[in-house]
XYZ file of C-alpha atoms in Angstrom:
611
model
C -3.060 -50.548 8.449
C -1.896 -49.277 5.071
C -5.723 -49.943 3.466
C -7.134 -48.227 6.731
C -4.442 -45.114 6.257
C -5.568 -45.235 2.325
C -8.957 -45.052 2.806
C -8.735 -42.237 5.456
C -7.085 -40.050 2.785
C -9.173 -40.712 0.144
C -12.877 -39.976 2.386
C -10.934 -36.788 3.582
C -12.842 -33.743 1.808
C -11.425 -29.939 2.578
C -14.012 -28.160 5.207
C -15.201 -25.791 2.502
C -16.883 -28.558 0.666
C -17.717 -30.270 3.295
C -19.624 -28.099 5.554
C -20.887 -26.262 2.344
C -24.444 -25.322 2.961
C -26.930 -27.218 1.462
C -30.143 -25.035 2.945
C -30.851 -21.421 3.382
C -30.931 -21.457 7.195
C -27.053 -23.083 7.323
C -26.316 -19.838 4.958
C -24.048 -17.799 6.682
C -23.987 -13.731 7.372
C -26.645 -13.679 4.260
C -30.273 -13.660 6.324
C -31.736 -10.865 4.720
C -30.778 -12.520 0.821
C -32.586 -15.956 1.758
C -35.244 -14.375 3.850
C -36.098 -12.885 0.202
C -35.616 -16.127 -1.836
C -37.797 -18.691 0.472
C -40.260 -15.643 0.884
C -40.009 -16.024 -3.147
C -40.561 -19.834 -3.511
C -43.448 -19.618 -0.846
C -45.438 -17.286 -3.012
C -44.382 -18.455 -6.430
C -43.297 -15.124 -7.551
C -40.551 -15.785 -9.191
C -38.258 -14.039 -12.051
C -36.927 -15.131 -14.980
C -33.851 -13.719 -14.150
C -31.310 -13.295 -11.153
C -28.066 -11.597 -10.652
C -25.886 -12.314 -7.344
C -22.805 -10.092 -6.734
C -20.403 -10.222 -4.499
C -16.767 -10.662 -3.249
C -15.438 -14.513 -3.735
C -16.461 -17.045 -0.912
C -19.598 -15.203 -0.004
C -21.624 -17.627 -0.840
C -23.136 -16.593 -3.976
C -23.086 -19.773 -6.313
C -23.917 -21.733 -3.311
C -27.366 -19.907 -2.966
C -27.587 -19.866 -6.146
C -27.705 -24.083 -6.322
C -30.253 -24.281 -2.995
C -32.428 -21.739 -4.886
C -32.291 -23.653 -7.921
C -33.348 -26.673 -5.787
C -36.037 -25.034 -4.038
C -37.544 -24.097 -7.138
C -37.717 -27.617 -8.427
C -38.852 -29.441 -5.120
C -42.283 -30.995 -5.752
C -42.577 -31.041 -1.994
C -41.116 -27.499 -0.682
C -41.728 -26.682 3.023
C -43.762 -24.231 4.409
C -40.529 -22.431 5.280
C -39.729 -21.670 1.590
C -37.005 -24.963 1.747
C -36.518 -27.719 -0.444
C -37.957 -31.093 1.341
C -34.536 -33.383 0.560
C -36.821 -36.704 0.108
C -38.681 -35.804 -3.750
C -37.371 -37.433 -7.013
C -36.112 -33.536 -8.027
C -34.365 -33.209 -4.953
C -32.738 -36.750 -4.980
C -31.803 -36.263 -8.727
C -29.941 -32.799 -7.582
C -28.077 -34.526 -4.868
C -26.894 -37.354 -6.950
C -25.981 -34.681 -9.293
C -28.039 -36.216 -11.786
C -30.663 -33.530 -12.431
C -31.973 -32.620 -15.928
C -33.172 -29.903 -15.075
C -30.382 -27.501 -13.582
C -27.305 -26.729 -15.543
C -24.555 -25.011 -14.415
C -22.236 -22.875 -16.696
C -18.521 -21.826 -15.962
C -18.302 -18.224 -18.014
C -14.411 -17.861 -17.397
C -14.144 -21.187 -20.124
C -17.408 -21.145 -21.824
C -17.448 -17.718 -22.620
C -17.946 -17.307 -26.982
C -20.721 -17.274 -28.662
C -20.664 -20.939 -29.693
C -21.286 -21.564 -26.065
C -23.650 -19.507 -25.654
C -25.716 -20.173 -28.168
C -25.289 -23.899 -27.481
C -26.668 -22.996 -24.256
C -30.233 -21.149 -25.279
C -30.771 -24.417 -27.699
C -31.282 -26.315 -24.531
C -34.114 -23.699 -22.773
C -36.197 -24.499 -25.813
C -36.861 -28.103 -24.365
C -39.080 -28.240 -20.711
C -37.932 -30.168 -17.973
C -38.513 -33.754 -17.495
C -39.512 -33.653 -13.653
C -40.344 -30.244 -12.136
C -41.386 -27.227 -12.537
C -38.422 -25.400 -14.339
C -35.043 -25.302 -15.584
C -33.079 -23.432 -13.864
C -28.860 -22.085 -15.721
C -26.835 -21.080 -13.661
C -24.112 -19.139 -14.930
C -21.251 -18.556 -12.781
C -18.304 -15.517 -13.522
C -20.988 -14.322 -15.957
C -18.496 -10.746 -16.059
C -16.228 -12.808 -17.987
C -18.874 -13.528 -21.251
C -17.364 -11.995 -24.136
C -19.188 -8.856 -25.790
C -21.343 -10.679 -28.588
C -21.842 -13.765 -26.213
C -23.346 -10.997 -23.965
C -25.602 -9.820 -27.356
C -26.010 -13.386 -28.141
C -27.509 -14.247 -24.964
C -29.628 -10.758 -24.575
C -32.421 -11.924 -26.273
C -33.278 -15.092 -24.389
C -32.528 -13.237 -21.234
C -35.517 -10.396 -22.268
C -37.919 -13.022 -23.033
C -37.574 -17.010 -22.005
C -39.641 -19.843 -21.990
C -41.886 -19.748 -18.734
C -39.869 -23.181 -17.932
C -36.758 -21.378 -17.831
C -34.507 -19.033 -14.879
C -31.416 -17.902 -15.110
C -29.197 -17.332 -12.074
C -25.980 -15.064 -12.819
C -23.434 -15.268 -10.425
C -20.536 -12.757 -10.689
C -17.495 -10.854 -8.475
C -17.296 -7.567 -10.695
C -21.112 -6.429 -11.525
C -19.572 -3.430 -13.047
C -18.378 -5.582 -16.302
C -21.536 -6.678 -17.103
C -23.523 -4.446 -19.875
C -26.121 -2.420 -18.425
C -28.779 -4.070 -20.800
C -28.291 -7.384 -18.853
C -28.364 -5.555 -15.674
C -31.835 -4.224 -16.519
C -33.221 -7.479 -17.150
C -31.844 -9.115 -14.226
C -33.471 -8.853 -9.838
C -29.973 -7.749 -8.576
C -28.778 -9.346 -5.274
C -25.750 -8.112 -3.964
C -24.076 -10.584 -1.410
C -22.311 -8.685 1.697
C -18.562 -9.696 3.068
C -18.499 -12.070 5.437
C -18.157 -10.242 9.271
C -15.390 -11.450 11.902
C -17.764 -12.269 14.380
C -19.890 -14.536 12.210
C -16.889 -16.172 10.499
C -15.468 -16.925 14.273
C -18.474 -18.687 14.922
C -18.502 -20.991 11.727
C -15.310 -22.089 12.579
C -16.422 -22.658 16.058
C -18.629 -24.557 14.619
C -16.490 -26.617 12.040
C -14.243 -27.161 14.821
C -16.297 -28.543 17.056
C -17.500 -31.337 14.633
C -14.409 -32.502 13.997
C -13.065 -32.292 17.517
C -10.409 -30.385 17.305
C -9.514 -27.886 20.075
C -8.836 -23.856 19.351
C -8.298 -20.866 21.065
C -10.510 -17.861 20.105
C -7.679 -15.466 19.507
C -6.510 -17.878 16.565
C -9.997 -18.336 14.683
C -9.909 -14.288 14.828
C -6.460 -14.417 13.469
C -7.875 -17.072 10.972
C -11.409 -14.897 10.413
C -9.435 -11.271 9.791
C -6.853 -13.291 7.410
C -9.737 -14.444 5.232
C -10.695 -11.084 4.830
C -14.931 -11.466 4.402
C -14.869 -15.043 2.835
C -15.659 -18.172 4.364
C -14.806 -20.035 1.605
C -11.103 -18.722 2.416
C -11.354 -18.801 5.980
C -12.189 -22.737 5.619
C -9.071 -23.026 3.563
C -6.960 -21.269 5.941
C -8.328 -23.291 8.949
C -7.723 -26.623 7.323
C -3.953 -25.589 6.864
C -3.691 -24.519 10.472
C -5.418 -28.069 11.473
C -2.903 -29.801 9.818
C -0.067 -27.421 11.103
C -1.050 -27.408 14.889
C -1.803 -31.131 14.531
C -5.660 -30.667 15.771
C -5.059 -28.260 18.736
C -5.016 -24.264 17.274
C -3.185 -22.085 19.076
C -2.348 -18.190 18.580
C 1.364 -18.756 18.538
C 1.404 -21.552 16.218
C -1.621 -19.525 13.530
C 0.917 -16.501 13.410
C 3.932 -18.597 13.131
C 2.124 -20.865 10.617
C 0.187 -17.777 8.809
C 3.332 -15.427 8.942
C 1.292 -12.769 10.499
C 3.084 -9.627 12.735
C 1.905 -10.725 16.288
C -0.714 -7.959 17.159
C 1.064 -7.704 20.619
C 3.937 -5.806 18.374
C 1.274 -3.042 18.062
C -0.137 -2.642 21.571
C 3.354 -2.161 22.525
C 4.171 0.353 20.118
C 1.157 2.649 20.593
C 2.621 2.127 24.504
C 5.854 3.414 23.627
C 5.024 6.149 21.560
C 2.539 7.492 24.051
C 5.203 7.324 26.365
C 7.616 9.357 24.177
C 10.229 5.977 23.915
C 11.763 5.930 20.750
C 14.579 3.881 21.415
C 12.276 1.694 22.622
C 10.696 1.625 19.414
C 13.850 1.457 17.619
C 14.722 -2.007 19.049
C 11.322 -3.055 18.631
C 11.377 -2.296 15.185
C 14.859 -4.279 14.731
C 13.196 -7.536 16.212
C 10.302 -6.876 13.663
C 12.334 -6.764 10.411
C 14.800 -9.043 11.844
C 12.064 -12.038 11.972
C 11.615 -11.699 8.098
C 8.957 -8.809 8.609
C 8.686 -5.588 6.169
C 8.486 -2.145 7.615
C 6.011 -1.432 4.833
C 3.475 -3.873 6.549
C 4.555 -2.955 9.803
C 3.324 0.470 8.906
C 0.363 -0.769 7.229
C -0.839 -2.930 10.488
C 0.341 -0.002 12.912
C -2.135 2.310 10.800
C -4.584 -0.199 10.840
C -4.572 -0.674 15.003
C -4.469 2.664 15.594
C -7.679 3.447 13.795
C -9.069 0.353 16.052
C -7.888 2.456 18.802
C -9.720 5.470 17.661
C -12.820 3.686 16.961
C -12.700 2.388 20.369
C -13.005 5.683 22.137
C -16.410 5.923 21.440
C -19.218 3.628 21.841
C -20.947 4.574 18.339
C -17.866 3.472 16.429
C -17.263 0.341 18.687
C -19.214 -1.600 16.427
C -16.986 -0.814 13.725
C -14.086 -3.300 15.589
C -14.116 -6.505 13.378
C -12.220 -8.319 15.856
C -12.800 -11.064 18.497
C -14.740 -10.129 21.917
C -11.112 -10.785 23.461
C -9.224 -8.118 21.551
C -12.477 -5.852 21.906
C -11.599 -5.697 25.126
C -7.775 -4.632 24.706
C -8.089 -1.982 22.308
C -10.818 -0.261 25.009
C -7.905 -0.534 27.945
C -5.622 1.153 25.129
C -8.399 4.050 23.917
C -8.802 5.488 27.199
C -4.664 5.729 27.487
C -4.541 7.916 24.150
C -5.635 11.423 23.306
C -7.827 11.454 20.261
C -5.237 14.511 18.835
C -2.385 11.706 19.230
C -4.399 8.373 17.337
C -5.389 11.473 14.592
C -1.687 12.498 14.240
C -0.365 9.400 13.886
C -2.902 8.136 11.479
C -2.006 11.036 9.202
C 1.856 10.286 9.820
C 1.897 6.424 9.384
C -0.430 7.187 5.960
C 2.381 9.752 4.413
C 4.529 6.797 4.969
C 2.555 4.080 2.954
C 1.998 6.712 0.341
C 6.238 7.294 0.066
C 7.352 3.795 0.299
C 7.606 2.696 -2.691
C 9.254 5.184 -3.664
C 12.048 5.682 -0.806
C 15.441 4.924 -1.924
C 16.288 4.409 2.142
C 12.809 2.100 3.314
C 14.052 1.378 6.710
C 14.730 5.189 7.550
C 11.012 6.028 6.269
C 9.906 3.900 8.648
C 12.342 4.944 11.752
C 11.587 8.331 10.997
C 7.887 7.992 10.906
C 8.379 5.799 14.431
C 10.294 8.856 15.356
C 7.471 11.532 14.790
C 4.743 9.608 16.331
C 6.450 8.893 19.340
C 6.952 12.655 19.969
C 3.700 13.714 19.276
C 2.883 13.764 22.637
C 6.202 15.202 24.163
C 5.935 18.779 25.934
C 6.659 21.474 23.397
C 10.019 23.129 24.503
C 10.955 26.170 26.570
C 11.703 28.325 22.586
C 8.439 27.877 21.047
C 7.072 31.207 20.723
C 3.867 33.025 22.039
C 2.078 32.854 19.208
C 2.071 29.010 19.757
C 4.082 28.198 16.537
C 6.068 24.663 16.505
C 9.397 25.236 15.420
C 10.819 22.956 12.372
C 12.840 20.924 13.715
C 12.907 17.671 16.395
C 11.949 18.552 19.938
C 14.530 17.325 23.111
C 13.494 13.756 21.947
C 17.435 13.812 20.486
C 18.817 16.751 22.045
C 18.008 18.588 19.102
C 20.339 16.768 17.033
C 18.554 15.364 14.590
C 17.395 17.008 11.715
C 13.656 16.755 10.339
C 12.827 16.874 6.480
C 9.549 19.116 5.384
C 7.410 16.662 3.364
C 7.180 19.568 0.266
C 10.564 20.981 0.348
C 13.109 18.571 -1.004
C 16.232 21.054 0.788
C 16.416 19.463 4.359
C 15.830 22.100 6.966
C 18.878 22.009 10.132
C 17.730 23.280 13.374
C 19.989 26.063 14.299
C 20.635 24.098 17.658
C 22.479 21.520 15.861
C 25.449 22.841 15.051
C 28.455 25.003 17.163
C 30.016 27.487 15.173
C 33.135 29.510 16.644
C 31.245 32.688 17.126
C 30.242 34.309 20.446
C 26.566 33.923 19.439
C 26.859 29.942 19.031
C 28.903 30.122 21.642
C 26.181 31.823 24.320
C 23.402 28.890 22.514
C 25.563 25.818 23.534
C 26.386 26.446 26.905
C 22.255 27.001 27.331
C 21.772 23.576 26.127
C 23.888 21.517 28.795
C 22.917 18.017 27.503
C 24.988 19.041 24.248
C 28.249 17.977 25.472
C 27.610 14.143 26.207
C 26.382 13.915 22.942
C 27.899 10.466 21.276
C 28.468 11.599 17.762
C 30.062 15.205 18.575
C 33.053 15.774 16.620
C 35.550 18.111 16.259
C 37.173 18.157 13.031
C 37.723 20.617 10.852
C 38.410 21.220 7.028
C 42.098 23.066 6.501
C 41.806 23.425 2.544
C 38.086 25.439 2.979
C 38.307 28.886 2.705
C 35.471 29.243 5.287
C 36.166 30.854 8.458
C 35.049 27.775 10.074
C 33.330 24.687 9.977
C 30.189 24.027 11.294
C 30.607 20.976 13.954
C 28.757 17.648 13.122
C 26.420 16.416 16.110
C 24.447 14.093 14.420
C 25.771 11.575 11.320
C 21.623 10.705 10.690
C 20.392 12.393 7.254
C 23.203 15.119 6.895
C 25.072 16.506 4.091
C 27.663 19.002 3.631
C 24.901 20.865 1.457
C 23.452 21.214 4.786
C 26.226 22.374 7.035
C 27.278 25.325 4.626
C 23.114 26.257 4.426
C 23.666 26.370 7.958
C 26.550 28.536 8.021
C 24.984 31.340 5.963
C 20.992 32.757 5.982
C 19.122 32.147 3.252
C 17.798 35.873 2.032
C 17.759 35.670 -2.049
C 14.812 34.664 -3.941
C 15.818 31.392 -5.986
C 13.640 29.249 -8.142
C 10.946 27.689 -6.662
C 10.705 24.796 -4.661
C 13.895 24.084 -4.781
C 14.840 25.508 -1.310
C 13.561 26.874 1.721
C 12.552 30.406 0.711
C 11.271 31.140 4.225
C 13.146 34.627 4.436
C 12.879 36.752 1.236
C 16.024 39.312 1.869
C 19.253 39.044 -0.339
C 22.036 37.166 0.297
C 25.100 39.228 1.666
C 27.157 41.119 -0.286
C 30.545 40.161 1.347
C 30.268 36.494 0.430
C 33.524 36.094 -2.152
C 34.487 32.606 -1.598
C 36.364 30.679 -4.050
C 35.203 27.698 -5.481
C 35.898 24.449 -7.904
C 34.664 23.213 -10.843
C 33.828 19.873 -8.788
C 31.764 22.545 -6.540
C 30.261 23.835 -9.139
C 28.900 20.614 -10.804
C 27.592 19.232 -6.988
C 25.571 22.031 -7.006
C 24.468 22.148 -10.060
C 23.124 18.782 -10.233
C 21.859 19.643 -6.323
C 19.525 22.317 -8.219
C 18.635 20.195 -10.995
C 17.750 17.719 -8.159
C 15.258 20.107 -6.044
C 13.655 22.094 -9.027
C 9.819 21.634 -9.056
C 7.366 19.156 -10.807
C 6.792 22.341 -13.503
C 10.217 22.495 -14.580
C 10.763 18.720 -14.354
C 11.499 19.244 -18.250
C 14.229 21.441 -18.339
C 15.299 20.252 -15.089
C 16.396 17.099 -17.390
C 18.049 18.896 -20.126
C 19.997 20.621 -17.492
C 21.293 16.986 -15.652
C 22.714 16.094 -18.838
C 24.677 19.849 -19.665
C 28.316 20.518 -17.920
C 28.808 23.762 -16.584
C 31.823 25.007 -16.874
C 34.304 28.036 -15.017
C 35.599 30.438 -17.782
C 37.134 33.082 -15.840
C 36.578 32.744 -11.982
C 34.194 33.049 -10.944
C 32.163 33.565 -14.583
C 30.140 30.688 -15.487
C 29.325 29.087 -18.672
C 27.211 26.872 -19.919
C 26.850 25.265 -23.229
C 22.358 24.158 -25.158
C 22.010 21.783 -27.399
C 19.228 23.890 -29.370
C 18.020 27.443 -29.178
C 14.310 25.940 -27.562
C 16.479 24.808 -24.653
C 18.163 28.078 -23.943
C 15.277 30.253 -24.048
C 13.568 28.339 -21.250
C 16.691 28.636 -19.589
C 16.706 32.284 -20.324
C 13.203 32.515 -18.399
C 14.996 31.116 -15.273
C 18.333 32.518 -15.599
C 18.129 34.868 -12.460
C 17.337 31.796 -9.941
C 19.544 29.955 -11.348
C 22.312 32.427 -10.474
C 20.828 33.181 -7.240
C 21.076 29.284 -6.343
C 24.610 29.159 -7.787
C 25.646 32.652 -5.513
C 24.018 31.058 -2.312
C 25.782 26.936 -2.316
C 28.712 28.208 -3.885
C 28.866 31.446 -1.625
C 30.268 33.985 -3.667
C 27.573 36.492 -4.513
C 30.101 37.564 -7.740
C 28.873 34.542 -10.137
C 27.807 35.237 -13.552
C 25.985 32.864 -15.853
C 26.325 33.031 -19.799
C 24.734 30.416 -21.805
C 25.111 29.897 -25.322
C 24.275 27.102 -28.074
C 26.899 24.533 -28.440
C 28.413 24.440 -31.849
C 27.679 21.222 -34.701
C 30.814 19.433 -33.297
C 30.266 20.117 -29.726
C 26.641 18.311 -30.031
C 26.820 14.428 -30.531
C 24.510 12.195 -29.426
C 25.401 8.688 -29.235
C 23.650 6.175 -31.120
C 21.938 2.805 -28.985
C 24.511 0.747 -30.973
C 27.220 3.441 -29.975
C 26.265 3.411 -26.160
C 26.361 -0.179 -26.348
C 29.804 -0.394 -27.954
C 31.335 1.943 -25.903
C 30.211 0.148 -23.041
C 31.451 -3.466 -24.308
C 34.859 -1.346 -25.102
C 35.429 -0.386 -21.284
C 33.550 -3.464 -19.871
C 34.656 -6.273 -21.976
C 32.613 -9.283 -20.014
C 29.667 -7.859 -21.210
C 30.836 -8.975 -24.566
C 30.848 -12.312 -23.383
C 28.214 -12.236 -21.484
C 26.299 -11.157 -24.904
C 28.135 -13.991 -27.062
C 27.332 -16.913 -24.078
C 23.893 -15.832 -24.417
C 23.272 -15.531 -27.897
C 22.050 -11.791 -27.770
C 21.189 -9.673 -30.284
C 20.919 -5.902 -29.940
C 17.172 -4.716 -31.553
């Protein structure tokens, strides 16, 4: 039993070399490439020299062997195909041939090799007609093994052809390129690699479902030589029966039912419902990143479905073909266009979101009001007002992608005032709201305090914006500038040092990509109050407060609108010699180890040095 189990395992041979092809007609998704190369071998019109390109697993070495075959068969078929039964073709499948040579460029890639290499074309072949290189990841030939090998390339011995094989034809120097027929290889279609694996399958008697070889086929992403791969480790996985559940569970892929359900939902205006949804999804080990990226990629499905000139487009299974047809004719092309544009501003701002998970809610959020009734304020004229339709009861607030000063609906907050007064007793659903509160700050000298509704994305920033208009100019792109009118002159309210430095580093915070510069000089300076409510603020160098002299006025104006007192005065001056001390790397570092002494330690346990 033990010498039957051994011998199993060492006959076993992965699918990809096994069912590698070893004529052009068992080529797959390339018919137009061989047509070409038996048409070639028919006639006898051969090159000296041939370049295939194309993504890895394509085929493209592959071809490049049968063609090397072909050329060598004393017999060749009237088909353009090697006959299998000559002394050339026996020799190549014992791998005993003279006359082809195959090169690996990623480790033979100097000029020793190289010229090594065109020593060998100067003797003719034993038994055929040629002698046929083959160089594979020919990119990857070093600059004078590229110059070395130029001149053999331009003009061989009639007994020789080269074959290049290569994944990035843009590496190779233009000079080779010249000298070379070009074929470029194409990716490897859905439908095509479904049916290879249908066919692999089938040999070995092993039973599938379609939806998993598509799972399998769109994983591989064009190359069969990857697809094999991955359907070998789902054979041995699903223990020779392939199933959908046990691909995605094996395969870690987002179940595509996750994405038929959201599009539901968000057609449907359920955002809860795509809340909890979400939950599950991260909850099972999933990112929202690539929940965002497969989203984006259904919905253009979707889109392309609509229409039966794009419905070719659909790399997926007949089966799912099917599904994303039932789904098309459910959404309005202004909702899949929406929320393509939506889910791609997320993947762009990812990577750089402190808060991922909120991205991603919020983005949710949007899409699944896209298709909500506008509400009973929008104006005439047809514009959208900024802020969240009745999806939340107008609690919630919604950021402008270009203006880093969140915007707060005027709905969301109840001010004691007869006007706010008269707007929340027209919005009845207001008072059953679950996060209302009613607290208020004593020690403010504000009349009142706006009331939170909504705990999602707020600041206090925000609720004293809201409690004032905005009407001063200020510098740009730091805040909503919307309404261009001064601020009011009654505004006198005190404020603290601690105030004053939120706010400062606020406006530091939301100055724009021009004044990123100074907007860094001015993190690191400490305003301070001189004589309320006169403001001072201490350069390190005369450069630094003339470009702060060219800004002065919005500065101020920001100050007079957080702070609310429209008496403020700014006067900046350069610090003096003593005032100005930068800290040495060794400094920083000591003062550091002096208020955090197990970094000391950590430093003496391992041995580190400071450069």
């Amino acid at each position: 039993m033990h010498e039957n189990l051994s011998k199993d395992m060492e006959e076993y041979i992965v699918s990809a070399r096994k069912y590698r092809p070893t004529s052009f007609d068992t080529v797959v998704g390339q018919q137009a490439l061989t047509t070409t190369l038996k048409n070639a071998v028919k006639s006898g019109k051969l090159a000296h020299a041939y370049l295939f390109c194309g993504p890895r697993g394509v085929g493209k070495t592959t071809c490049a062997r049968i063609f090397a075959k072909a050329i060598n068969c004393l017999t060749p078929t009237g088909e353009g195909e090697a006959c299998g039964q000559c002394e050339s073709c026996q020799a190549f499948n014992e791998q005993r041939s003279f006359n082809i040579f195959e090169l690996d460029a990623a480790s033979n890639n100097s000029v020793e090799h190289i010229k090594t290499l065109m020593e060998q074309t100067r003797i003719p072949p034993q038994v055929g007609k040629y002698k046929v290189f083959i160089i594979d990841e020919v990119h990857m030939l070093s600059t004078a093994a590229f110059n070395a090998f130029l001149k053999t390339l331009e003009e061989p011995p009639a007994h020789v052809i080269f074959i290049l094989a290569t994944t990035e034809k843009h590496k190779i120097l233009p000079t080779i390129l010249s000298r070379c027929q070009i074929y470029d290889f194409e990716r490897m279609t859905v439908h095509d690699t479904i049916n290879h694996l249908k066919a692999v399958a089938e040999r070995e008697g092993i039973k599938y479902e379609e939806a998993a070889l598509a799972v399998i086929a769109e994983k591989a992403d064009g190359g069969m030589r990857d697809a094999l791969s991955i359907f070998d480790q789902a054979v041995s996985f699903c223990q020779g029966n392939i199933t959908y559940q046990k691909v995605i569970e094996d395969l870690n892929v987002l179940d595509a039912e996750n994405y038929f359900q959201l599009v539901d939902y968000a057609v449907a205006n359920k955002a809860m419902e795509m809340m909890v949804l979400l939950n599950q999804v991260i909850n099972n080990g999933f990112d929202g990143g690539l929940l965002i990226q497969g989203l984006a990629k259904h919905v253009r499905n979707v889109l392309m479905a609509r229409d039966p000139q794009t419905l070719p487009l659909l790399e997926v299974s007949d089966q799912q073909r099917e599904r994303y047809q039932q789904q098309a004719a459910k959404c309005p092309i202004p909702f899949l266009y929406k929320a393509l544009q939506l889910m791609n501003q997320c993947d762009i701002n990812y990577r750089q979101s402190s808060n991922k998970r909120l991205l991603v809610e919020l983005t949710l959020i949007e899409i699944a009001q896209i298709t909500q009734p506008s509400d009973g304020d929008v104006p005439a004229s047809g514009r959208q007002p900024k802020r969240l339709k009745t999806l939340f009861k107008n609690l919630i607030p919604q950021s402008q992608p270009k203006k880093a000063a969140p915007q707060v609906a005027r709905t969301e907050t109840v001010e004691q005032t007869p006007r706010n007064t008269q707007n929340t007793q027209s919005a009845p659903n207001t008072q059953n709201t679950p996060n209302h509160t009613n607290s208020q700050d004593a020690t403010s000298s504000q009349p009142s305090r706006p009331k939170l509704k909504s705990s999602i994305s707020f600041s206090w920033n925000n609720l004293r914006e809201m409690s004032k208009p905005k009407k001063m100019v200020v510098i740009p792109g730091t805040l909503d500038d919307s309404d261009p009118n001064s601020i009011q002159k009654e505004e006198q309210q005190e404020f603290t040092q601690q105030d004053l430095e939120l706010q400062w580093m606020s406006m530091c915070n939301r100055m724009p990509q021009k004044l990123s510069g100074i907007a860094s000089r001015m993190k690191n300076m400490n305003p301070q109050i001189t004589a309320f409510p006169q403001v001072e603020v201490a350069v390190d160098n005369q450069l630094a407060m003339e470009q702060m002299e060219q800004i002065k006025g919005s500065i101020v104006n920001t100050l007079k609108l957080y702070l609310h007192n429209n008496a403020i005065t700014l006067h900046i001056r350069v610090a003096e010699h003593d005032q100005v001390h930068v800290l040495s790397r060794r400094e920083q570092y000591e003062l550091m180890e002096k208020e955090n002494p197990p970094i000391g330690k950590l430093r003496e346990l391992l041995d580190l040095v400071l450069a």
